[in-house]
Tab-separated table of C-alpha atoms and ligand atoms in Angstrom:
chain	number	residue	atom	x	y	z
A	1	MET	CA	-44.719	117.285	-151.618
A	2	LYS	CA	-44.068	114.157	-153.650
A	3	THR	CA	-41.898	111.566	-151.898
A	4	LEU	CA	-39.593	109.611	-154.187
A	5	VAL	CA	-39.108	106.059	-152.897
A	6	THR	CA	-36.012	104.708	-154.588
A	7	ASN	CA	-33.238	102.160	-154.345
A	8	SER	CA	-30.920	104.363	-156.390
A	9	ILE	CA	-28.111	105.767	-154.240
A	10	PRO	CA	-27.181	108.441	-156.842
A	11	LYS	CA	-30.834	109.623	-156.973
A	12	ALA	CA	-31.155	109.803	-153.173
A	13	SER	CA	-27.823	111.609	-152.850
A	14	SER	CA	-28.860	114.152	-155.500
A	15	PHE	CA	-31.451	115.440	-153.003
A	16	ILE	CA	-28.756	115.865	-150.339
A	17	LYS	CA	-26.557	117.693	-152.847
A	18	LYS	CA	-29.291	120.213	-153.565
A	19	GLY	CA	-29.956	120.920	-149.880
A	20	GLU	CA	-32.926	118.596	-149.438
A	21	LEU	CA	-33.578	115.694	-147.081
A	22	SER	CA	-33.380	111.994	-147.813
A	23	ALA	CA	-34.100	109.140	-145.433
A	24	PHE	CA	-31.660	106.217	-145.667
A	25	PRO	CA	-31.156	102.775	-144.130
A	26	THR	CA	-28.530	101.916	-141.531
A	27	GLU	CA	-27.853	98.760	-139.511
A	28	THR	CA	-29.460	100.307	-136.376
A	29	VAL	CA	-32.530	102.231	-137.568
A	30	TYR	CA	-33.347	104.364	-140.616
A	31	GLY	CA	-32.015	107.922	-140.512
A	32	LEU	CA	-33.353	111.212	-141.905
A	33	GLY	CA	-30.322	112.817	-143.545
A	34	ALA	CA	-29.156	116.260	-144.639
A	35	ASN	CA	-25.814	117.788	-145.623
A	36	ALA	CA	-24.216	118.489	-142.232
A	37	TYR	CA	-22.463	121.563	-143.699
A	38	ASP	CA	-25.720	123.146	-144.934
A	39	GLU	CA	-27.630	125.004	-142.189
A	40	ASN	CA	-30.785	125.383	-144.241
A	41	ALA	CA	-30.890	121.669	-144.952
A	42	VAL	CA	-30.302	120.866	-141.267
A	43	LYS	CA	-33.200	123.159	-140.289
A	44	LYS	CA	-35.475	121.058	-142.497
A	45	ILE	CA	-34.709	117.987	-140.352
A	46	PHE	CA	-35.891	119.695	-137.164
A	47	LYS	CA	-38.978	121.004	-138.942
A	48	ALA	CA	-39.978	117.696	-140.550
A	49	LYS	CA	-39.546	115.728	-137.312
A	50	GLY	CA	-41.019	118.338	-134.988
A	51	ARG	CA	-37.774	117.969	-133.072
A	52	PRO	CA	-36.859	120.467	-130.323
A	53	ALA	CA	-33.884	122.612	-131.384
A	54	ASP	CA	-31.975	121.697	-128.212
A	55	ASN	CA	-31.697	118.040	-129.207
A	56	PRO	CA	-28.469	117.662	-131.258
A	57	LEU	CA	-27.982	115.444	-134.308
A	58	ILE	CA	-25.483	112.687	-135.055
A	59	VAL	CA	-23.103	113.362	-137.959
A	60	HIS	CA	-22.564	110.276	-140.141
A	61	ILE	CA	-19.353	109.629	-142.051
A	62	SER	CA	-18.162	107.029	-144.555
A	63	SER	CA	-14.469	107.054	-143.724
A	64	LYS	CA	-12.571	107.117	-140.436
A	65	LYS	CA	-10.445	109.905	-141.912
A	66	ASP	CA	-13.415	112.269	-141.687
A	67	ILE	CA	-13.324	112.206	-137.880
A	68	ALA	CA	-10.355	114.577	-137.964
A	69	LEU	CA	-12.432	117.085	-139.977
A	70	LEU	CA	-15.222	117.158	-137.428
A	71	ALA	CA	-13.509	116.784	-134.051
A	72	THR	CA	-10.638	118.742	-132.530
A	73	GLU	CA	-9.450	116.075	-130.111
A	74	ILE	CA	-9.513	112.295	-130.246
A	75	PRO	CA	-8.707	110.954	-126.772
A	76	VAL	CA	-7.011	107.568	-126.378
A	77	VAL	CA	-10.219	105.825	-125.350
A	78	ALA	CA	-11.967	107.150	-128.475
A	79	LYS	CA	-9.095	105.911	-130.644
A	80	LYS	CA	-9.464	102.447	-129.158
A	81	ILE	CA	-13.243	102.413	-129.668
A	82	ILE	CA	-12.828	103.603	-133.264
A	83	LYS	CA	-10.275	100.894	-133.962
A	84	LYS	CA	-12.476	98.152	-132.551
A	85	PHE	CA	-16.031	99.249	-133.404
A	86	PHE	CA	-15.983	101.669	-136.369
A	87	PRO	CA	-17.789	101.158	-138.679
A	88	GLY	CA	-20.653	99.910	-136.515
A	89	PRO	CA	-23.649	100.637	-134.297
A	90	ILE	CA	-21.865	103.137	-132.041
A	91	THR	CA	-21.660	106.935	-131.793
A	92	LEU	CA	-18.848	108.889	-130.175
A	93	ILE	CA	-19.172	112.308	-128.541
A	94	LEU	CA	-15.999	114.315	-129.150
A	95	LYS	CA	-14.946	117.980	-128.947
A	96	LYS	CA	-16.427	119.733	-131.953
A	97	ASN	CA	-14.593	121.465	-134.772
A	98	GLU	CA	-16.021	124.857	-135.790
A	99	ILE	CA	-16.684	123.650	-139.316
A	100	ILE	CA	-19.922	122.153	-137.990
A	101	SER	CA	-22.791	124.567	-137.349
A	102	ASP	CA	-24.217	125.047	-133.859
A	103	LEU	CA	-27.564	124.087	-135.337
A	104	VAL	CA	-26.355	120.502	-135.750
A	105	THR	CA	-24.998	120.266	-132.210
A	106	SER	CA	-27.636	122.475	-130.565
A	107	GLY	CA	-24.973	124.900	-129.396
A	108	LEU	CA	-22.924	122.262	-127.551
A	109	ASP	CA	-19.140	122.328	-127.900
A	110	THR	CA	-19.249	118.605	-128.651
A	111	ILE	CA	-20.284	116.581	-131.676
A	112	ALA	CA	-21.764	113.103	-132.090
A	113	ILE	CA	-20.008	111.096	-134.831
A	114	ARG	CA	-21.005	107.736	-136.268
A	115	MET	CA	-19.737	105.594	-139.117
A	116	PRO	CA	-22.442	103.044	-139.909
A	117	SER	CA	-21.507	99.536	-141.029
A	118	SER	CA	-24.470	99.196	-143.424
A	119	LYS	CA	-23.006	98.984	-146.931
A	120	ILE	CA	-25.877	101.002	-148.389
A	121	ALA	CA	-25.464	103.727	-145.743
A	122	LEU	CA	-21.705	103.902	-146.339
A	123	ARG	CA	-22.124	104.159	-150.108
A	124	PHE	CA	-24.884	106.751	-149.758
A	125	ILE	CA	-22.741	108.978	-147.493
A	126	LYS	CA	-19.760	108.552	-149.789
A	127	VAL	CA	-21.708	109.483	-152.921
A	128	CYS	CA	-23.190	112.515	-151.114
A	129	GLY	CA	-19.591	113.647	-150.636
A	130	VAL	CA	-20.325	115.389	-147.308
A	131	PRO	CA	-20.934	114.259	-143.730
A	132	ILE	CA	-24.617	113.536	-143.191
A	133	ALA	CA	-26.448	114.944	-140.162
A	134	ALA	CA	-29.195	112.494	-139.318
A	135	PRO	CA	-31.488	111.681	-136.431
A	136	SER	CA	-33.629	108.566	-136.516
A	137	GLY	CA	-36.184	108.867	-139.344
A	138	ASN	CA	-39.332	109.022	-137.222
A	139	LEU	CA	-41.599	111.835	-136.086
A	140	SER	CA	-40.329	113.163	-132.759
A	141	GLY	CA	-41.708	110.967	-129.987
A	142	SER	CA	-42.667	107.927	-132.070
A	143	PRO	CA	-40.697	104.660	-132.249
A	144	SER	CA	-37.579	104.667	-134.444
A	145	PRO	CA	-38.105	103.205	-137.931
A	146	THR	CA	-36.616	99.797	-138.648
A	147	SER	CA	-37.963	99.561	-142.216
A	148	PHE	CA	-38.523	102.088	-144.991
A	149	ILE	CA	-42.266	101.486	-144.621
A	150	HIS	CA	-42.099	103.003	-141.116
A	151	VAL	CA	-40.364	106.074	-142.559
A	152	LEU	CA	-43.164	106.426	-145.104
A	153	VAL	CA	-45.848	106.095	-142.418
A	154	ASP	CA	-44.318	109.117	-140.650
A	155	PHE	CA	-43.062	111.185	-143.615
A	156	LYS	CA	-44.879	110.351	-146.863
A	157	GLY	CA	-45.599	113.679	-148.548
A	158	LYS	CA	-43.405	115.520	-146.027
A	159	ILE	CA	-39.888	114.686	-147.246
A	160	PRO	CA	-38.720	114.435	-150.879
A	161	CYS	CA	-36.885	111.098	-150.822
A	162	VAL	CA	-36.573	107.748	-149.069
A	163	LEU	CA	-33.698	105.438	-149.992
A	164	ILE	CA	-34.884	101.839	-149.712
A	165	GLY	CA	-32.794	99.224	-147.948
A	166	PRO	CA	-33.379	96.039	-145.998
A	167	LYS	CA	-34.952	95.890	-142.549
A	168	ALA	CA	-32.522	97.206	-139.920
A	169	LYS	CA	-30.139	94.464	-138.791
A	170	TYR	CA	-30.174	95.521	-135.101
A	171	GLY	CA	-33.388	97.540	-134.703
A	172	LEU	CA	-32.182	99.723	-131.793
A	173	GLU	CA	-30.332	103.035	-132.098
A	174	SER	CA	-26.553	103.142	-131.691
A	175	THR	CA	-24.714	103.041	-128.377
A	176	VAL	CA	-23.707	106.658	-127.569
A	177	VAL	CA	-20.383	107.072	-125.725
A	178	ASP	CA	-19.227	110.445	-124.420
A	179	CYS	CA	-15.437	110.595	-124.630
A	180	THR	CA	-15.111	114.260	-123.596
A	181	GLY	CA	-15.343	113.895	-119.806
A	182	LYS	CA	-12.775	112.676	-117.270
A	183	VAL	CA	-14.433	109.289	-117.303
A	184	PRO	CA	-15.936	108.005	-120.575
A	185	ALA	CA	-19.672	107.444	-120.227
A	186	VAL	CA	-22.350	105.560	-122.091
A	187	LEU	CA	-25.194	108.064	-122.583
A	188	ARG	CA	-27.438	105.676	-124.502
A	189	PRO	CA	-26.989	101.892	-124.308
A	190	GLY	CA	-27.181	99.905	-127.539
A	191	VAL	CA	-26.152	96.646	-129.163
A	192	ILE	CA	-22.480	97.352	-128.509
A	193	THR	CA	-22.698	96.613	-124.824
A	194	LEU	CA	-21.247	98.206	-121.705
A	195	GLU	CA	-19.432	94.923	-121.048
A	196	GLN	CA	-17.748	95.085	-124.489
A	197	LEU	CA	-16.744	98.707	-123.881
A	198	LYS	CA	-15.375	97.948	-120.417
A	199	LYS	CA	-12.915	95.587	-122.079
A	200	ILE	CA	-11.474	98.650	-123.801
A	201	ASP	CA	-11.481	100.874	-120.720
A	202	LYS	CA	-12.752	99.480	-117.449
A	203	ARG	CA	-13.688	102.979	-116.207
A	204	ILE	CA	-16.502	103.317	-118.760
A	205	LYS	CA	-19.843	103.630	-116.974
A	206	PHE	CA	-23.503	103.932	-117.790
A	207	LEU	CA	-24.494	107.016	-115.804
A	208	LYS	CA	-28.251	107.141	-115.876
A	209	LYS	CA	-28.588	110.547	-114.223
A	210	SER	CA	-25.863	112.290	-116.171
A	211	THR	CA	-27.570	111.010	-119.277
A	212	LEU	CA	-30.292	113.572	-118.731
A	213	ILE	CA	-27.879	116.450	-118.725
A	214	LYS	CA	-25.258	115.173	-121.118
A	215	SER	CA	-27.441	113.784	-123.888
A	216	PRO	CA	-30.361	116.142	-124.393
A	217	GLY	CA	-32.325	113.622	-126.433
A	218	GLN	CA	-32.636	111.341	-123.460
A	219	LYS	CA	-34.967	113.732	-121.635
A	220	TYR	CA	-37.619	113.716	-124.339
A	221	LYS	CA	-40.569	111.411	-124.752
A	222	HIS	CA	-39.250	108.626	-126.926
A	223	TYR	CA	-39.809	105.246	-128.406
A	224	SER	CA	-43.417	105.347	-127.408
A	225	PRO	CA	-46.341	103.680	-129.067
A	226	ARG	CA	-49.793	105.197	-128.504
A	227	ALA	CA	-50.724	102.113	-126.485
A	228	LYS	CA	-49.915	101.847	-122.781
A	229	VAL	CA	-46.768	99.828	-122.164
A	230	ARG	CA	-46.578	97.542	-119.117
A	231	LEU	CA	-43.488	95.599	-118.055
A	232	ILE	CA	-44.065	92.087	-116.744
A	233	SER	CA	-41.944	89.208	-115.470
A	234	ASP	CA	-44.568	86.499	-115.806
A	235	PHE	CA	-48.197	86.014	-116.762
A	236	GLY	CA	-49.701	85.841	-113.260
A	237	PHE	CA	-52.015	88.830	-113.739
A	238	PRO	CA	-55.608	89.316	-114.792
A	239	ILE	CA	-56.393	90.613	-118.276
A	240	SER	CA	-59.931	91.740	-118.941
A	241	ASP	CA	-59.589	92.532	-122.622
A	242	PHE	CA	-57.559	90.086	-124.731
A	243	LYS	CA	-58.412	91.505	-128.104
A	244	ASN	CA	-56.930	94.927	-127.469
A	245	THR	CA	-53.776	93.711	-125.738
A	246	ALA	CA	-50.445	92.600	-127.115
A	247	TYR	CA	-47.370	90.824	-125.812
A	248	ILE	CA	-43.697	90.833	-126.762
A	249	GLY	CA	-41.060	88.820	-124.974
A	250	MET	CA	-39.297	85.482	-124.934
A	251	LYS	CA	-41.712	83.517	-122.724
A	252	LYS	CA	-44.579	81.595	-124.257
A	253	SER	CA	-48.055	82.087	-122.838
A	254	ARG	CA	-51.479	80.522	-123.275
A	255	ILE	CA	-53.133	83.926	-123.025
A	256	ASN	CA	-54.929	84.780	-126.212
A	257	PHE	CA	-53.381	88.217	-126.825
A	258	GLY	CA	-54.664	90.307	-129.747
A	259	ILE	CA	-51.197	90.123	-131.229
A	260	TYR	CA	-47.976	88.770	-129.830
A	261	LYS	CA	-44.342	88.231	-130.692
A	262	ILE	CA	-42.328	85.457	-129.063
A	263	CYS	CA	-38.671	86.379	-129.561
A	264	LYS	CA	-35.968	83.743	-130.058
A	265	ASP	CA	-33.436	85.563	-127.903
A	266	LEU	CA	-32.443	89.034	-126.705
A	267	ASN	CA	-31.103	90.056	-130.118
A	268	ASP	CA	-34.408	89.132	-131.703
A	269	TYR	CA	-36.223	91.071	-128.933
A	270	ALA	CA	-34.115	94.181	-129.633
A	271	LYS	CA	-34.603	93.866	-133.365
A	272	SER	CA	-38.375	93.364	-133.149
A	273	LEU	CA	-39.350	95.862	-130.439
A	274	PHE	CA	-39.929	99.086	-132.384
A	275	SER	CA	-41.634	97.442	-135.331
A	276	PHE	CA	-43.886	95.579	-132.875
A	277	PHE	CA	-44.811	98.882	-131.202
A	278	ARG	CA	-45.715	100.294	-134.602
A	279	GLU	CA	-47.753	97.202	-135.506
A	280	CYS	CA	-49.658	97.528	-132.211
A	281	ASP	CA	-50.504	101.158	-132.993
A	282	ALA	CA	-51.672	100.263	-136.486
A	283	LYS	CA	-53.977	97.619	-134.961
A	284	LYS	CA	-55.231	100.020	-132.272
A	285	ILE	CA	-53.938	97.888	-129.414
A	286	LYS	CA	-54.602	99.532	-126.028
A	287	THR	CA	-52.038	97.804	-123.785
A	288	ILE	CA	-48.726	96.184	-124.697
A	289	TYR	CA	-47.222	93.793	-122.163
A	290	CYS	CA	-43.444	93.555	-122.520
A	291	GLU	CA	-41.256	91.022	-120.781
A	292	LYS	CA	-38.671	92.542	-118.430
A	293	VAL	CA	-35.144	91.297	-119.006
A	294	PRO	CA	-31.976	91.515	-116.888
A	295	GLU	CA	-30.143	94.812	-117.455
A	296	LYS	CA	-26.941	93.317	-118.768
A	297	GLY	CA	-25.535	92.850	-122.250
A	298	ILE	CA	-28.046	93.987	-124.831
A	299	GLY	CA	-30.705	93.686	-122.084
A	300	LEU	CA	-29.553	97.085	-120.776
A	301	ALA	CA	-30.493	98.709	-124.105
A	302	ILE	CA	-33.833	96.869	-124.314
A	303	MET	CA	-34.800	97.900	-120.769
A	304	ASN	CA	-33.678	101.501	-121.450
A	305	ARG	CA	-36.124	101.737	-124.372
A	306	LEU	CA	-38.892	99.883	-122.529
A	307	LYS	CA	-38.661	102.150	-119.476
A	308	LYS	CA	-38.931	105.209	-121.678
A	309	ALA	CA	-41.950	103.753	-123.426
A	310	VAL	CA	-43.592	103.135	-120.026
A	311	SER	CA	-42.879	106.578	-118.641
A	312	SER	CA	-44.114	108.555	-121.624
B	1	TXA	O1	-28.420	104.521	-134.542
B	1	TXA	C1	-28.493	105.740	-134.478
B	1	TXA	O2	-27.815	106.421	-133.682
B	1	TXA	C2	-29.488	106.456	-135.433
B	1	TXA	C3	-28.996	106.250	-136.855
B	1	TXA	C4	-29.831	106.993	-137.871
B	1	TXA	O3	-27.643	106.598	-136.949
B	1	TXA	N1	-29.617	107.825	-135.088
B	1	TXA	C5	-30.252	108.254	-133.974
B	1	TXA	O4	-30.311	109.648	-133.869
B	1	TXA	O5	-30.736	107.519	-133.149
B	1	TXA	P1	-31.222	110.392	-132.792
B	1	TXA	O6	-31.133	111.824	-133.163
B	1	TXA	O7	-32.564	109.804	-132.781
B	1	TXA	O8	-30.479	110.189	-131.447
B	1	TXA	C6	-29.232	110.824	-131.205
B	1	TXA	C7	-28.943	110.899	-129.736
B	1	TXA	C8	-29.890	111.859	-129.021
B	1	TXA	O9	-30.217	111.298	-127.764
B	1	TXA	C9	-29.028	113.115	-128.876
B	1	TXA	O10	-29.408	113.919	-127.783
B	1	TXA	C10	-27.650	112.515	-128.689
B	1	TXA	O11	-27.621	111.401	-129.565
B	1	TXA	N2	-26.582	113.467	-129.076
B	1	TXA	C11	-26.334	114.002	-130.281
B	1	TXA	N3	-25.310	114.866	-130.226
B	1	TXA	C12	-24.884	114.879	-128.951
B	1	TXA	C13	-23.854	115.575	-128.239
B	1	TXA	N4	-23.052	116.432	-128.845
B	1	TXA	N5	-23.713	115.325	-126.907
B	1	TXA	C14	-24.523	114.449	-126.291
B	1	TXA	N6	-25.523	113.759	-126.899
B	1	TXA	C15	-25.707	113.970	-128.206
B	2	MG	MG1	-34.415	109.338	-132.351
């Protein structure tokens, strides 16, 4: 299959309109989109990614008004989050309207809804004229794509279109908040932090264990480079092979790593992590040392991704 790489929103949306896939940029990571109302198109997402059918997709919208089409109930806490953070790097789990196929939501009675803040993403969804079901635009199990080049590495020749945009502003996937339970819960931490959400409703919690049950995606191997990932607090450890090792973190070191990335701050760390993992794989790095950070603010999201990369 030929993959069209384009910066034309009308061209990319023409693929969606005819039931095909197109990757597109967002402020978090690139997505792999299909018409959320078209079951055949949605099936192509699962096939292209090699994604298990029990891992539901996020439905992307370009207007807050569309939430009422997709969800049956919008609890008070969801209304407050929408008011403060939509459009933005956050996804809400709400009770699903029947208009959306069980294929999209993997048979759950809930739906994940996100309105990205990326101008290109918003225009793309609007021109498509339908809600866009989209997971991150990577092969299942590999790190999420933060540039269109990463999408091409995984999908060149396998999907018909990639809409070009800038590098992802945040570089980590959206914060996922389940608003359907008694107590609202963060299922996946992201750049909109638990602390920010607690200002809206102090009951909101990050329930690590419930994450496994509530958000099916969280149980799968994720975010993982081929290299081994090790978490470190300092450099007081022996390294036998410098050439095949890499380091990402905020601390400077005199160790002569094969490649390294010293991040300015936590935001830079979050933004750089996945592309660094991909760079390490391309350079056949064997071990990646990653600096541990405190699990607060955006540090909670960074550590969530790092721990998954270690355990896979
Ligand atoms: O930033 C993002 O969220 C990106 C961009 C493209 O929007 N998308 C993304 O999609 O990261 P994906 O499929 O890689 O991750 C979606 C997560 C998965 O962990 C999935 O299990 C969870 O959201 N999810 C989707 N629908 C759900 C539902 N109804 N209930 C609970 N979790 C759900
Ligand atoms: Mg993903």
